[in-house]
Amino acid sequence: MNDKIILKINNLHMNFGALEVLKGINLDVYEGEVISIIGGSGSGKSTLLRCINGLERKNKGDIIFEGKAVKRDYTKLRERIGMVFQHFYLFPHRKIIDNISLGPRVVKHTSKEEAKLQARKLLEKVGLEDKENVYPAMISGGQKQRVAIARALAMNPDIMLFDEPTSALDPELVGEVLQVIQQLAKEGMTMLIVTHEMGFAKEVSDRVIFLSEGQIAEMGTPEEIFENPQNENLKRFIQSIY
Amino acid sequence: MTIFIESIMAFFEVAIKFAPKFLPAVALTLQLSFLSILLGTVFGLFVMLLKLTRLKVLEKITDVYISIVRGTPLLLQLYFIFYGLPMLGLEFDSFTSAVIGLAFHSGAYISEIFRGAINGVHYGQEEAGKAIGMNRLQIFYYITLPQAVKQAIPALGNQFIIAVKDSSLASVITITETMLIARQFVAATYNPFPILFVAGCYYYLIISLLSFGLRDIERRLKVNER
């Protein structure tokens, strides 16, 4: 982590019809930083993440990536910001290796050989080099999520967004996915992680954000958030979990 | 008893005698079916693409087209193209009219089949494509369409089978395909049963082969399932 701000979120508002989901979020994300976003259901965690890469459109405020405010050019932005979904969303009609190499080939026009080579390296990195030629339906949830991470990494993103990456997994499969994310953190990847794995958040994060009713109710180091919470909602939230 | 056996013998004698005479007409049925399926699919895809542009004008036009095709009998549509359009100065020979009519007809159903299949692809697939920086066209071509085509195969196969049988209606605009030749043979011999039996066998054969091919395609497309 260094002191360069890679992503700045300014007064972000978002509503679904009359329902206000985000009510003015301000956040500076430093390069190499790992931020966990926690909060109850409906607090706006996922929406915040999805607004950053434009899967949901903000109603007000700015997303500033590397000093430039994002206007309508979300497609370009998404090449630089990887995302991992709760339900993986692998492409079922493509083999594992093609799931990973499709982005570079189609979006970056990388040659077939080069994209495959890179995909193999990524598969090795997530420990699935033997699954190259099978289809997504033939691997476990934990393996799928690791492929999804590799698919996002294949675009060489500057930031990775994780939207509850382990929430859809059987308990015994959670560890293998968290391990990959932890490895990325060690390598200095900038990451925003929406998670319910408090132990993991504590361990991996530089900062933890507690969202409540569409606002950042509290933000601090894992120690501050988990050992010495100030906000009443946060206290209740932490109590309900332990 | 002998009368029964004799009449059966006579039945098959006529059937076997006339079976080869059907061949040119069966060839026409095959041509009509093939062209109406091929052009109908191309046309259906095109109409579906117009609909996907989400432009109000194009959407309206495709809606009108689909409602007209679905709201009137194919028989009437064929009459209209063959007898009606020449009055507007658009004249086609009977074979072209039939192909246009059949393709125009199945195109409407096929576009709806494709549209349904595309809507059936999980929205997460589109989001996953977006998340790796693909644009709408790339997502459609590399992610949505291949999955939709697979979803569409069973319904599409059904429509293809219907198209084969619908080609028999081309007989009303003077095309000597299987049904018309059967009627001519019946008129000449006053012996309808063996002749209609032969016609039925030809249709059954064509459709059985088509079904077999479709099942094979379905099986091949299943490799990515468990």
Tab-separated table of C-alpha atoms in Angstrom:
chain	number	residue	atom	x	y	z
A	1	MET	CA	0.000	0.000	0.000
A	2	ASN	CA	1.273	3.466	-0.866
A	3	ASP	CA	-0.148	6.982	-0.714
A	4	LYS	CA	-1.372	7.210	-4.294
A	5	ILE	CA	-5.131	7.460	-4.492
A	6	ILE	CA	-6.231	5.168	-7.314
A	7	LEU	CA	-9.989	5.471	-6.857
A	8	LYS	CA	-11.964	8.286	-5.350
A	9	ILE	CA	-15.686	8.096	-4.634
A	10	ASN	CA	-17.338	11.462	-4.144
A	11	ASN	CA	-20.788	11.953	-2.656
A	12	LEU	CA	-22.179	8.854	-4.383
A	13	HIS	CA	-25.964	8.592	-4.446
A	14	MET	CA	-27.988	5.781	-5.897
A	15	ASN	CA	-31.631	4.888	-5.701
A	16	PHE	CA	-33.905	2.206	-7.097
A	17	GLY	CA	-37.038	4.237	-7.748
A	18	ALA	CA	-38.121	5.766	-4.490
A	19	LEU	CA	-35.793	3.572	-2.474
A	20	GLU	CA	-32.563	5.368	-1.615
A	21	VAL	CA	-29.841	2.742	-1.453
A	22	LEU	CA	-26.715	4.889	-1.227
A	23	LYS	CA	-26.930	8.262	0.478
A	24	GLY	CA	-23.690	10.036	-0.181
A	25	ILE	CA	-20.667	7.757	-0.015
A	26	ASN	CA	-17.194	9.304	0.170
A	27	LEU	CA	-14.178	7.056	-0.039
A	28	ASP	CA	-10.540	7.271	-1.114
A	29	VAL	CA	-8.947	3.998	-2.125
A	30	TYR	CA	-5.162	3.889	-2.053
A	31	GLU	CA	-3.122	1.803	-4.427
A	32	GLY	CA	-2.416	-1.621	-2.977
A	33	GLU	CA	-4.991	-1.236	-0.267
A	34	VAL	CA	-7.410	-3.957	0.783
A	35	ILE	CA	-10.761	-2.658	1.991
A	36	SER	CA	-13.480	-4.894	3.364
A	37	ILE	CA	-17.045	-3.677	3.263
A	38	ILE	CA	-19.330	-5.126	5.882
A	39	GLY	CA	-22.900	-4.428	6.914
A	40	GLY	CA	-26.322	-5.952	7.215
A	41	SER	CA	-28.438	-7.074	4.332
A	42	GLY	CA	-29.872	-4.113	2.434
A	43	SER	CA	-27.201	-1.759	3.717
A	44	GLY	CA	-25.990	-1.052	0.163
A	45	LYS	CA	-22.703	-2.994	0.179
A	46	SER	CA	-23.203	-4.752	-3.134
A	47	THR	CA	-24.757	-1.686	-4.730
A	48	LEU	CA	-21.704	0.375	-3.773
A	49	LEU	CA	-19.444	-2.168	-5.442
A	50	ARG	CA	-21.653	-2.359	-8.526
A	51	CYS	CA	-21.762	1.429	-8.857
A	52	ILE	CA	-17.976	1.562	-9.000
A	53	ASN	CA	-17.835	-0.345	-12.301
A	54	GLY	CA	-21.187	0.887	-13.550
A	55	LEU	CA	-23.219	-2.317	-13.311
A	56	GLU	CA	-25.608	-0.056	-11.432
A	57	ARG	CA	-25.785	3.546	-12.547
A	58	LYS	CA	-25.225	6.151	-9.882
A	59	ASN	CA	-27.737	8.959	-9.620
A	60	LYS	CA	-25.366	11.557	-8.236
A	61	GLY	CA	-21.741	11.945	-7.318
A	62	ASP	CA	-18.471	10.997	-8.965
A	63	ILE	CA	-16.339	7.933	-9.490
A	64	ILE	CA	-12.806	9.190	-10.087
A	65	PHE	CA	-10.391	6.573	-11.385
A	66	GLU	CA	-6.731	7.553	-11.555
A	67	GLY	CA	-7.612	11.227	-11.351
A	68	LYS	CA	-10.265	11.143	-14.075
A	69	ALA	CA	-13.992	11.254	-13.437
A	70	VAL	CA	-15.809	8.408	-15.184
A	71	LYS	CA	-18.498	9.730	-17.495
A	72	ARG	CA	-20.138	7.165	-19.741
A	73	ASP	CA	-17.026	5.196	-20.592
A	74	TYR	CA	-17.705	2.324	-18.219
A	75	THR	CA	-16.694	-0.266	-20.792
A	76	LYS	CA	-13.139	1.092	-20.820
A	77	LEU	CA	-13.150	1.369	-17.040
A	78	ARG	CA	-14.195	-2.250	-16.630
A	79	GLU	CA	-11.067	-3.391	-18.449
A	80	ARG	CA	-9.116	-1.949	-15.530
A	81	ILE	CA	-11.410	-3.036	-12.703
A	82	GLY	CA	-12.014	-6.752	-12.274
A	83	MET	CA	-15.087	-8.121	-10.574
A	84	VAL	CA	-15.915	-11.423	-8.925
A	85	PHE	CA	-19.560	-12.288	-8.289
A	86	GLN	CA	-21.243	-14.244	-5.543
A	87	HIS	CA	-22.643	-16.720	-8.066
A	88	PHE	CA	-19.471	-16.908	-10.214
A	89	TYR	CA	-21.255	-16.432	-13.558
A	90	LEU	CA	-18.762	-18.514	-15.491
A	91	PHE	CA	-19.628	-18.983	-19.145
A	92	PRO	CA	-21.171	-22.481	-19.177
A	93	HIS	CA	-20.652	-23.015	-22.904
A	94	ARG	CA	-16.894	-22.501	-22.756
A	95	LYS	CA	-14.114	-24.612	-21.324
A	96	ILE	CA	-12.336	-23.336	-18.233
A	97	ILE	CA	-9.338	-22.124	-20.200
A	98	ASP	CA	-11.585	-20.263	-22.649
A	99	ASN	CA	-13.510	-18.669	-19.806
A	100	ILE	CA	-10.226	-17.082	-18.771
A	101	SER	CA	-8.797	-16.246	-22.189
A	102	LEU	CA	-12.014	-14.873	-23.718
A	103	GLY	CA	-11.677	-11.390	-22.206
A	104	PRO	CA	-8.091	-10.773	-23.339
A	105	ARG	CA	-8.816	-12.206	-26.780
A	106	VAL	CA	-12.010	-10.315	-27.473
A	107	VAL	CA	-11.428	-7.073	-25.599
A	108	LYS	CA	-7.654	-6.676	-25.815
A	109	HIS	CA	-7.159	-8.582	-29.077
A	110	THR	CA	-4.418	-10.680	-27.534
A	111	SER	CA	-3.348	-13.538	-29.811
A	112	LYS	CA	-4.854	-16.944	-29.133
A	113	GLU	CA	-1.531	-18.499	-28.119
A	114	GLU	CA	-0.586	-15.669	-25.810
A	115	ALA	CA	-4.023	-15.595	-24.159
A	116	LYS	CA	-3.903	-19.355	-23.561
A	117	LEU	CA	-0.405	-19.167	-22.146
A	118	GLN	CA	-1.488	-16.453	-19.751
A	119	ALA	CA	-4.656	-18.375	-18.848
A	120	ARG	CA	-2.554	-21.438	-17.990
A	121	LYS	CA	-0.343	-19.373	-15.722
A	122	LEU	CA	-3.414	-18.012	-13.961
A	123	LEU	CA	-4.876	-21.491	-13.588
A	124	GLU	CA	-1.636	-22.552	-11.948
A	125	LYS	CA	-1.836	-19.557	-9.668
A	126	VAL	CA	-5.313	-20.552	-8.453
A	127	GLY	CA	-4.293	-24.214	-8.305
A	128	LEU	CA	-6.479	-25.554	-11.129
A	129	GLU	CA	-3.991	-26.355	-13.881
A	130	ASP	CA	-5.587	-29.795	-14.307
A	131	LYS	CA	-9.054	-28.345	-15.068
A	132	GLU	CA	-8.081	-26.492	-18.216
A	133	ASN	CA	-10.217	-28.519	-20.601
A	134	VAL	CA	-13.356	-29.192	-18.618
A	135	TYR	CA	-16.576	-27.196	-18.579
A	136	PRO	CA	-17.772	-25.137	-15.584
A	137	ALA	CA	-20.573	-27.621	-14.805
A	138	MET	CA	-17.957	-30.222	-13.982
A	139	ILE	CA	-16.138	-28.446	-11.161
A	140	SER	CA	-17.064	-27.535	-7.590
A	141	GLY	CA	-18.248	-24.129	-6.394
A	142	GLY	CA	-14.901	-23.304	-4.832
A	143	GLN	CA	-13.152	-24.215	-8.045
A	144	LYS	CA	-15.615	-22.139	-10.054
A	145	GLN	CA	-14.946	-19.120	-7.920
A	146	ARG	CA	-11.206	-19.570	-8.340
A	147	VAL	CA	-11.701	-19.714	-12.106
A	148	ALA	CA	-13.817	-16.553	-11.878
A	149	ILE	CA	-10.955	-14.845	-10.060
A	150	ALA	CA	-8.523	-16.011	-12.741
A	151	ARG	CA	-10.891	-14.732	-15.423
A	152	ALA	CA	-10.926	-11.280	-13.836
A	153	LEU	CA	-7.146	-11.298	-13.358
A	154	ALA	CA	-6.622	-12.147	-17.023
A	155	MET	CA	-7.478	-8.548	-17.902
A	156	ASN	CA	-4.599	-7.368	-15.671
A	157	PRO	CA	-6.858	-5.134	-13.615
A	158	ASP	CA	-5.650	-2.361	-11.317
A	159	ILE	CA	-8.442	-2.985	-8.843
A	160	MET	CA	-10.420	-6.095	-7.982
A	161	LEU	CA	-13.974	-5.978	-6.660
A	162	PHE	CA	-15.284	-9.003	-4.788
A	163	ASP	CA	-19.043	-9.193	-4.227
A	164	GLU	CA	-19.534	-11.753	-1.447
A	165	PRO	CA	-17.170	-14.201	-3.122
A	166	THR	CA	-17.749	-17.017	-0.637
A	167	SER	CA	-21.422	-16.577	0.263
A	168	ALA	CA	-22.678	-19.164	-2.210
A	169	LEU	CA	-20.111	-21.800	-1.223
A	170	ASP	CA	-20.361	-24.829	1.001
A	171	PRO	CA	-18.431	-24.125	4.212
A	172	GLU	CA	-15.618	-26.542	3.390
A	173	LEU	CA	-14.940	-24.746	0.091
A	174	VAL	CA	-14.642	-21.239	1.530
A	175	GLY	CA	-11.024	-21.634	2.587
A	176	GLU	CA	-9.595	-22.350	-0.859
A	177	VAL	CA	-11.139	-19.171	-2.273
A	178	LEU	CA	-10.070	-16.973	0.625
A	179	GLN	CA	-6.552	-18.318	0.247
A	180	VAL	CA	-6.392	-17.088	-3.345
A	181	ILE	CA	-7.676	-13.660	-2.326
A	182	GLN	CA	-5.130	-13.515	0.481
A	183	GLN	CA	-2.365	-14.347	-1.976
A	184	LEU	CA	-3.499	-11.433	-4.154
A	185	ALA	CA	-3.418	-9.125	-1.157
A	186	LYS	CA	0.188	-10.156	-0.499
A	187	GLU	CA	1.051	-9.345	-4.105
A	188	GLY	CA	-0.219	-5.820	-3.577
A	189	MET	CA	-3.487	-5.946	-5.528
A	190	THR	CA	-5.911	-3.153	-4.669
A	191	MET	CA	-9.131	-4.812	-3.559
A	192	LEU	CA	-12.594	-3.975	-2.318
A	193	ILE	CA	-14.262	-6.965	-0.745
A	194	VAL	CA	-17.882	-7.216	0.323
A	195	THR	CA	-17.897	-10.078	2.772
A	196	HIS	CA	-19.607	-11.813	5.642
A	197	GLU	CA	-16.403	-13.615	6.636
A	198	MET	CA	-15.441	-11.426	9.571
A	199	GLY	CA	-12.367	-13.457	10.494
A	200	PHE	CA	-11.092	-13.087	6.973
A	201	ALA	CA	-11.923	-9.358	6.863
A	202	LYS	CA	-9.991	-8.876	10.071
A	203	GLU	CA	-6.972	-10.691	8.755
A	204	VAL	CA	-6.706	-9.441	5.194
A	205	SER	CA	-7.921	-5.831	5.336
A	206	ASP	CA	-6.032	-2.604	5.743
A	207	ARG	CA	-9.326	-0.866	6.356
A	208	VAL	CA	-12.836	-2.003	7.117
A	209	ILE	CA	-15.951	-0.050	6.194
A	210	PHE	CA	-19.230	-0.574	7.966
A	211	LEU	CA	-22.178	0.426	5.810
A	212	SER	CA	-25.515	1.095	7.385
A	213	GLU	CA	-28.599	2.449	5.645
A	214	GLY	CA	-26.657	3.581	2.622
A	215	GLN	CA	-23.974	5.480	4.471
A	216	ILE	CA	-20.530	4.740	5.796
A	217	ALA	CA	-21.376	4.511	9.466
A	218	GLU	CA	-17.849	3.697	10.543
A	219	MET	CA	-14.482	3.217	8.896
A	220	GLY	CA	-11.179	2.175	10.402
A	221	THR	CA	-8.528	-0.469	10.815
A	222	PRO	CA	-9.788	-3.982	11.534
A	223	GLU	CA	-8.782	-3.519	15.189
A	224	GLU	CA	-10.781	-0.318	15.493
A	225	ILE	CA	-13.841	-1.799	13.858
A	226	PHE	CA	-13.897	-5.202	15.512
A	227	GLU	CA	-12.282	-4.523	18.924
A	228	ASN	CA	-13.511	-1.033	19.617
A	229	PRO	CA	-16.621	-0.194	17.588
A	230	GLN	CA	-18.172	3.225	18.225
A	231	ASN	CA	-21.312	3.256	16.102
A	232	GLU	CA	-24.368	1.714	17.781
A	233	ASN	CA	-25.475	-0.171	14.672
A	234	LEU	CA	-21.983	-1.563	14.245
A	235	LYS	CA	-21.898	-2.731	17.864
A	236	ARG	CA	-25.178	-4.531	17.343
A	237	PHE	CA	-24.013	-5.967	14.028
A	238	ILE	CA	-20.831	-7.358	15.535
A	239	GLN	CA	-22.701	-8.774	18.504
A	240	SER	CA	-25.162	-10.505	16.219
A	241	ILE	CA	-22.312	-12.197	14.407
A	242	TYR	CA	-20.218	-13.449	17.317
B	1	MET	CA	-59.770	-64.399	-45.891
B	2	THR	CA	-58.317	-64.622	-49.353
B	3	ILE	CA	-60.203	-61.480	-50.296
B	4	PHE	CA	-58.562	-59.694	-47.438
B	5	ILE	CA	-55.073	-60.843	-48.455
B	6	GLU	CA	-55.778	-60.029	-52.066
B	7	SER	CA	-56.922	-56.526	-51.258
B	8	ILE	CA	-53.785	-55.992	-49.200
B	9	MET	CA	-51.675	-57.272	-52.080
B	10	ALA	CA	-53.507	-54.942	-54.445
B	11	PHE	CA	-52.975	-52.061	-52.036
B	12	PHE	CA	-49.216	-52.561	-51.931
B	13	GLU	CA	-49.049	-53.210	-55.645
B	14	VAL	CA	-50.440	-49.754	-56.308
B	15	ALA	CA	-48.325	-48.232	-53.573
B	16	ILE	CA	-45.114	-49.757	-54.913
B	17	LYS	CA	-46.003	-48.839	-58.445
B	18	PHE	CA	-46.599	-45.215	-57.603
B	19	ALA	CA	-43.846	-44.718	-55.033
B	20	PRO	CA	-41.075	-43.925	-57.545
B	21	LYS	CA	-43.375	-41.563	-59.432
B	22	PHE	CA	-43.483	-39.381	-56.348
B	23	LEU	CA	-39.765	-38.702	-56.385
B	24	PRO	CA	-39.719	-35.422	-58.377
B	25	ALA	CA	-42.520	-34.102	-56.172
B	26	VAL	CA	-40.737	-35.217	-53.001
B	27	ALA	CA	-37.641	-33.415	-54.272
B	28	LEU	CA	-39.759	-30.255	-54.524
B	29	THR	CA	-41.070	-30.764	-51.010
B	30	LEU	CA	-37.470	-31.084	-49.816
B	31	GLN	CA	-36.440	-27.936	-51.661
B	32	LEU	CA	-39.377	-25.958	-50.315
B	33	SER	CA	-38.786	-27.199	-46.773
B	34	PHE	CA	-35.061	-26.588	-46.894
B	35	LEU	CA	-35.392	-23.068	-48.272
B	36	SER	CA	-38.228	-22.094	-45.953
B	37	ILE	CA	-36.286	-23.366	-42.926
B	38	LEU	CA	-33.044	-21.712	-44.012
B	39	LEU	CA	-34.522	-18.389	-45.063
B	40	GLY	CA	-37.009	-18.495	-42.201
B	41	THR	CA	-34.154	-18.860	-39.720
B	42	VAL	CA	-32.143	-16.056	-41.299
B	43	PHE	CA	-35.246	-13.904	-41.408
B	44	GLY	CA	-36.172	-14.821	-37.839
B	45	LEU	CA	-32.698	-13.910	-36.594
B	46	PHE	CA	-32.884	-10.638	-38.461
B	47	VAL	CA	-36.277	-9.766	-36.994
B	48	MET	CA	-35.043	-10.663	-33.522
B	49	LEU	CA	-32.013	-8.394	-34.002
B	50	LEU	CA	-34.324	-5.555	-35.019
B	51	LYS	CA	-36.229	-6.146	-31.829
B	52	LEU	CA	-33.051	-6.179	-29.744
B	53	THR	CA	-32.030	-2.735	-30.995
B	54	ARG	CA	-34.730	-1.461	-28.632
B	55	LEU	CA	-35.616	1.243	-31.171
B	56	LYS	CA	-39.317	1.970	-30.832
B	57	VAL	CA	-40.001	2.204	-34.587
B	58	LEU	CA	-38.291	-1.089	-35.420
B	59	GLU	CA	-39.924	-2.792	-32.477
B	60	LYS	CA	-43.355	-1.638	-33.666
B	61	ILE	CA	-42.700	-2.908	-37.195
B	62	THR	CA	-41.623	-6.341	-35.974
B	63	ASP	CA	-44.633	-6.503	-33.657
B	64	VAL	CA	-46.996	-5.800	-36.552
B	65	TYR	CA	-45.253	-8.404	-38.713
B	66	ILE	CA	-45.438	-11.080	-36.041
B	67	SER	CA	-49.051	-10.363	-35.191
B	68	ILE	CA	-50.107	-10.519	-38.858
B	69	VAL	CA	-48.331	-13.818	-39.458
B	70	ARG	CA	-49.690	-15.344	-36.301
B	71	GLY	CA	-53.123	-13.845	-36.743
B	72	THR	CA	-53.904	-15.160	-40.232
B	73	PRO	CA	-53.765	-18.638	-41.776
B	74	LEU	CA	-50.726	-19.611	-43.812
B	75	LEU	CA	-53.066	-20.677	-46.608
B	76	LEU	CA	-54.375	-17.126	-46.867
B	77	GLN	CA	-50.855	-15.692	-46.755
B	78	LEU	CA	-49.812	-17.879	-49.678
B	79	TYR	CA	-52.889	-16.875	-51.720
B	80	PHE	CA	-52.150	-13.263	-50.942
B	81	ILE	CA	-48.549	-13.465	-52.142
B	82	PHE	CA	-49.387	-15.449	-55.281
B	83	TYR	CA	-52.637	-13.761	-56.332
B	84	GLY	CA	-52.682	-10.517	-54.371
B	85	LEU	CA	-49.213	-9.079	-54.793
B	86	PRO	CA	-49.255	-9.193	-58.627
B	87	MET	CA	-52.106	-6.684	-58.462
B	88	LEU	CA	-49.679	-4.372	-56.679
B	89	GLY	CA	-47.158	-4.966	-59.447
B	90	LEU	CA	-45.103	-7.516	-57.519
B	91	GLU	CA	-45.130	-10.708	-59.504
B	92	PHE	CA	-43.205	-13.850	-58.614
B	93	ASP	CA	-43.325	-17.314	-60.109
B	94	SER	CA	-45.144	-19.878	-58.004
B	95	PHE	CA	-42.024	-21.466	-56.497
B	96	THR	CA	-40.602	-18.111	-55.406
B	97	SER	CA	-43.986	-17.102	-54.012
B	98	ALA	CA	-44.159	-20.293	-52.002
B	99	VAL	CA	-40.633	-19.895	-50.634
B	100	ILE	CA	-41.277	-16.264	-49.714
B	101	GLY	CA	-44.582	-17.149	-48.084
B	102	LEU	CA	-43.253	-20.094	-46.096
B	103	ALA	CA	-40.078	-18.297	-44.975
B	104	PHE	CA	-42.017	-15.166	-44.070
B	105	HIS	CA	-44.358	-17.340	-42.046
B	106	SER	CA	-41.865	-19.462	-40.138
B	107	GLY	CA	-39.584	-16.431	-39.695
B	108	ALA	CA	-42.137	-14.884	-37.355
B	109	TYR	CA	-42.291	-17.964	-35.164
B	110	ILE	CA	-38.544	-18.484	-35.267
B	111	SER	CA	-37.863	-14.890	-34.212
B	112	GLU	CA	-40.102	-15.424	-31.208
B	113	ILE	CA	-38.301	-18.659	-30.370
B	114	PHE	CA	-34.950	-16.851	-30.490
B	115	ARG	CA	-36.268	-13.941	-28.458
B	116	GLY	CA	-37.532	-16.277	-25.772
B	117	ALA	CA	-34.227	-18.154	-25.703
B	118	ILE	CA	-32.245	-14.924	-25.404
B	119	ASN	CA	-34.413	-13.716	-22.562
B	120	GLY	CA	-33.813	-17.091	-20.955
B	121	VAL	CA	-30.060	-16.552	-20.670
B	122	HIS	CA	-29.300	-15.541	-17.074
B	123	TYR	CA	-28.641	-11.799	-16.626
B	124	GLY	CA	-25.489	-12.716	-14.686
B	125	GLN	CA	-23.940	-13.831	-17.968
B	126	GLU	CA	-24.296	-10.352	-19.389
B	127	GLU	CA	-22.898	-8.842	-16.204
B	128	ALA	CA	-19.922	-11.182	-16.291
B	129	GLY	CA	-19.247	-10.090	-19.858
B	130	LYS	CA	-19.539	-6.444	-18.921
B	131	ALA	CA	-17.225	-6.954	-15.955
B	132	ILE	CA	-14.374	-8.013	-18.250
B	133	GLY	CA	-14.871	-4.956	-20.442
B	134	MET	CA	-16.923	-6.389	-23.295
B	135	ASN	CA	-19.280	-4.119	-25.187
B	136	ARG	CA	-22.905	-5.013	-25.973
B	137	LEU	CA	-22.132	-6.532	-29.349
B	138	GLN	CA	-19.301	-8.684	-28.002
B	139	ILE	CA	-21.477	-9.899	-25.144
B	140	PHE	CA	-24.234	-10.781	-27.575
B	141	TYR	CA	-21.977	-12.629	-29.994
B	142	TYR	CA	-19.667	-14.475	-27.595
B	143	ILE	CA	-21.888	-15.041	-24.581
B	144	THR	CA	-25.636	-14.626	-25.086
B	145	LEU	CA	-26.164	-15.972	-28.606
B	146	PRO	CA	-24.345	-19.312	-28.215
B	147	GLN	CA	-26.263	-20.069	-25.035
B	148	ALA	CA	-29.552	-18.940	-26.558
B	149	VAL	CA	-29.117	-21.062	-29.676
B	150	LYS	CA	-28.612	-24.109	-27.510
B	151	GLN	CA	-31.721	-23.263	-25.501
B	152	ALA	CA	-33.668	-22.734	-28.711
B	153	ILE	CA	-32.833	-26.035	-30.423
B	154	PRO	CA	-35.809	-28.107	-29.177
B	155	ALA	CA	-38.381	-25.427	-30.042
B	156	LEU	CA	-36.583	-24.659	-33.271
B	157	GLY	CA	-36.657	-28.319	-34.230
B	158	ASN	CA	-40.385	-28.346	-33.674
B	159	GLN	CA	-40.765	-25.343	-35.937
B	160	PHE	CA	-38.633	-26.993	-38.637
B	161	ILE	CA	-40.883	-30.043	-38.567
B	162	ILE	CA	-43.935	-27.828	-38.899
B	163	ALA	CA	-42.245	-26.085	-41.844
B	164	VAL	CA	-41.868	-29.396	-43.679
B	165	LYS	CA	-45.555	-30.141	-43.277
B	166	ASP	CA	-46.570	-26.560	-44.080
B	167	SER	CA	-44.808	-26.902	-47.430
B	168	SER	CA	-47.762	-29.077	-48.493
B	169	LEU	CA	-49.871	-25.920	-48.611
B	170	ALA	CA	-47.777	-24.762	-51.558
B	171	SER	CA	-49.911	-27.162	-53.580
B	172	VAL	CA	-52.662	-24.541	-53.651
B	173	ILE	CA	-50.492	-22.195	-55.676
B	174	THR	CA	-49.836	-24.765	-58.400
B	175	ILE	CA	-46.598	-26.259	-57.118
B	176	THR	CA	-46.480	-29.965	-57.857
B	177	GLU	CA	-45.054	-31.056	-54.538
B	178	THR	CA	-45.916	-34.276	-52.726
B	179	MET	CA	-49.517	-33.448	-51.788
B	180	LEU	CA	-50.507	-32.056	-55.165
B	181	ILE	CA	-49.054	-34.989	-57.073
B	182	ALA	CA	-50.860	-37.334	-54.685
B	183	ARG	CA	-54.132	-35.597	-55.490
B	184	GLN	CA	-53.411	-35.869	-59.208
B	185	PHE	CA	-52.647	-39.588	-58.926
B	186	VAL	CA	-55.809	-40.079	-56.899
B	187	ALA	CA	-57.855	-38.284	-59.547
B	188	ALA	CA	-56.320	-40.444	-62.247
B	189	THR	CA	-56.773	-43.789	-60.487
B	190	TYR	CA	-59.749	-43.282	-58.146
B	191	ASN	CA	-57.667	-45.238	-55.683
B	192	PRO	CA	-56.904	-42.798	-52.858
B	193	PHE	CA	-55.709	-45.061	-50.044
B	194	PRO	CA	-52.474	-46.559	-51.374
B	195	ILE	CA	-51.472	-43.241	-52.928
B	196	LEU	CA	-52.096	-41.159	-49.809
B	197	PHE	CA	-50.298	-43.900	-47.897
B	198	VAL	CA	-47.207	-43.387	-50.046
B	199	ALA	CA	-47.383	-39.607	-49.602
B	200	GLY	CA	-47.661	-40.096	-45.850
B	201	CYS	CA	-44.642	-42.421	-45.868
B	202	TYR	CA	-42.521	-39.835	-47.635
B	203	TYR	CA	-43.431	-37.113	-45.127
B	204	TYR	CA	-42.825	-39.483	-42.260
B	205	LEU	CA	-39.432	-40.415	-43.657
B	206	ILE	CA	-38.352	-36.798	-44.165
B	207	ILE	CA	-39.453	-35.781	-40.685
B	208	SER	CA	-37.882	-38.836	-39.047
B	209	LEU	CA	-34.537	-37.995	-40.635
B	210	LEU	CA	-34.904	-34.372	-39.556
B	211	SER	CA	-35.761	-35.380	-35.975
B	212	PHE	CA	-32.807	-37.709	-35.907
B	213	GLY	CA	-30.499	-34.917	-37.035
B	214	LEU	CA	-31.933	-32.555	-34.438
B	215	ARG	CA	-31.484	-35.086	-31.661
B	216	ASP	CA	-27.890	-35.535	-32.714
B	217	ILE	CA	-27.288	-31.785	-32.589
B	218	GLU	CA	-28.884	-31.607	-29.151
B	219	ARG	CA	-26.675	-34.421	-27.951
B	220	ARG	CA	-23.534	-32.742	-29.259
B	221	LEU	CA	-24.466	-29.449	-27.600
B	222	LYS	CA	-24.793	-31.212	-24.269
B	223	VAL	CA	-21.049	-31.796	-23.849
B	224	ASN	CA	-20.779	-28.874	-21.442
B	225	GLU	CA	-23.311	-30.370	-19.077
B	226	ARG	CA	-22.561	-32.851	-16.412
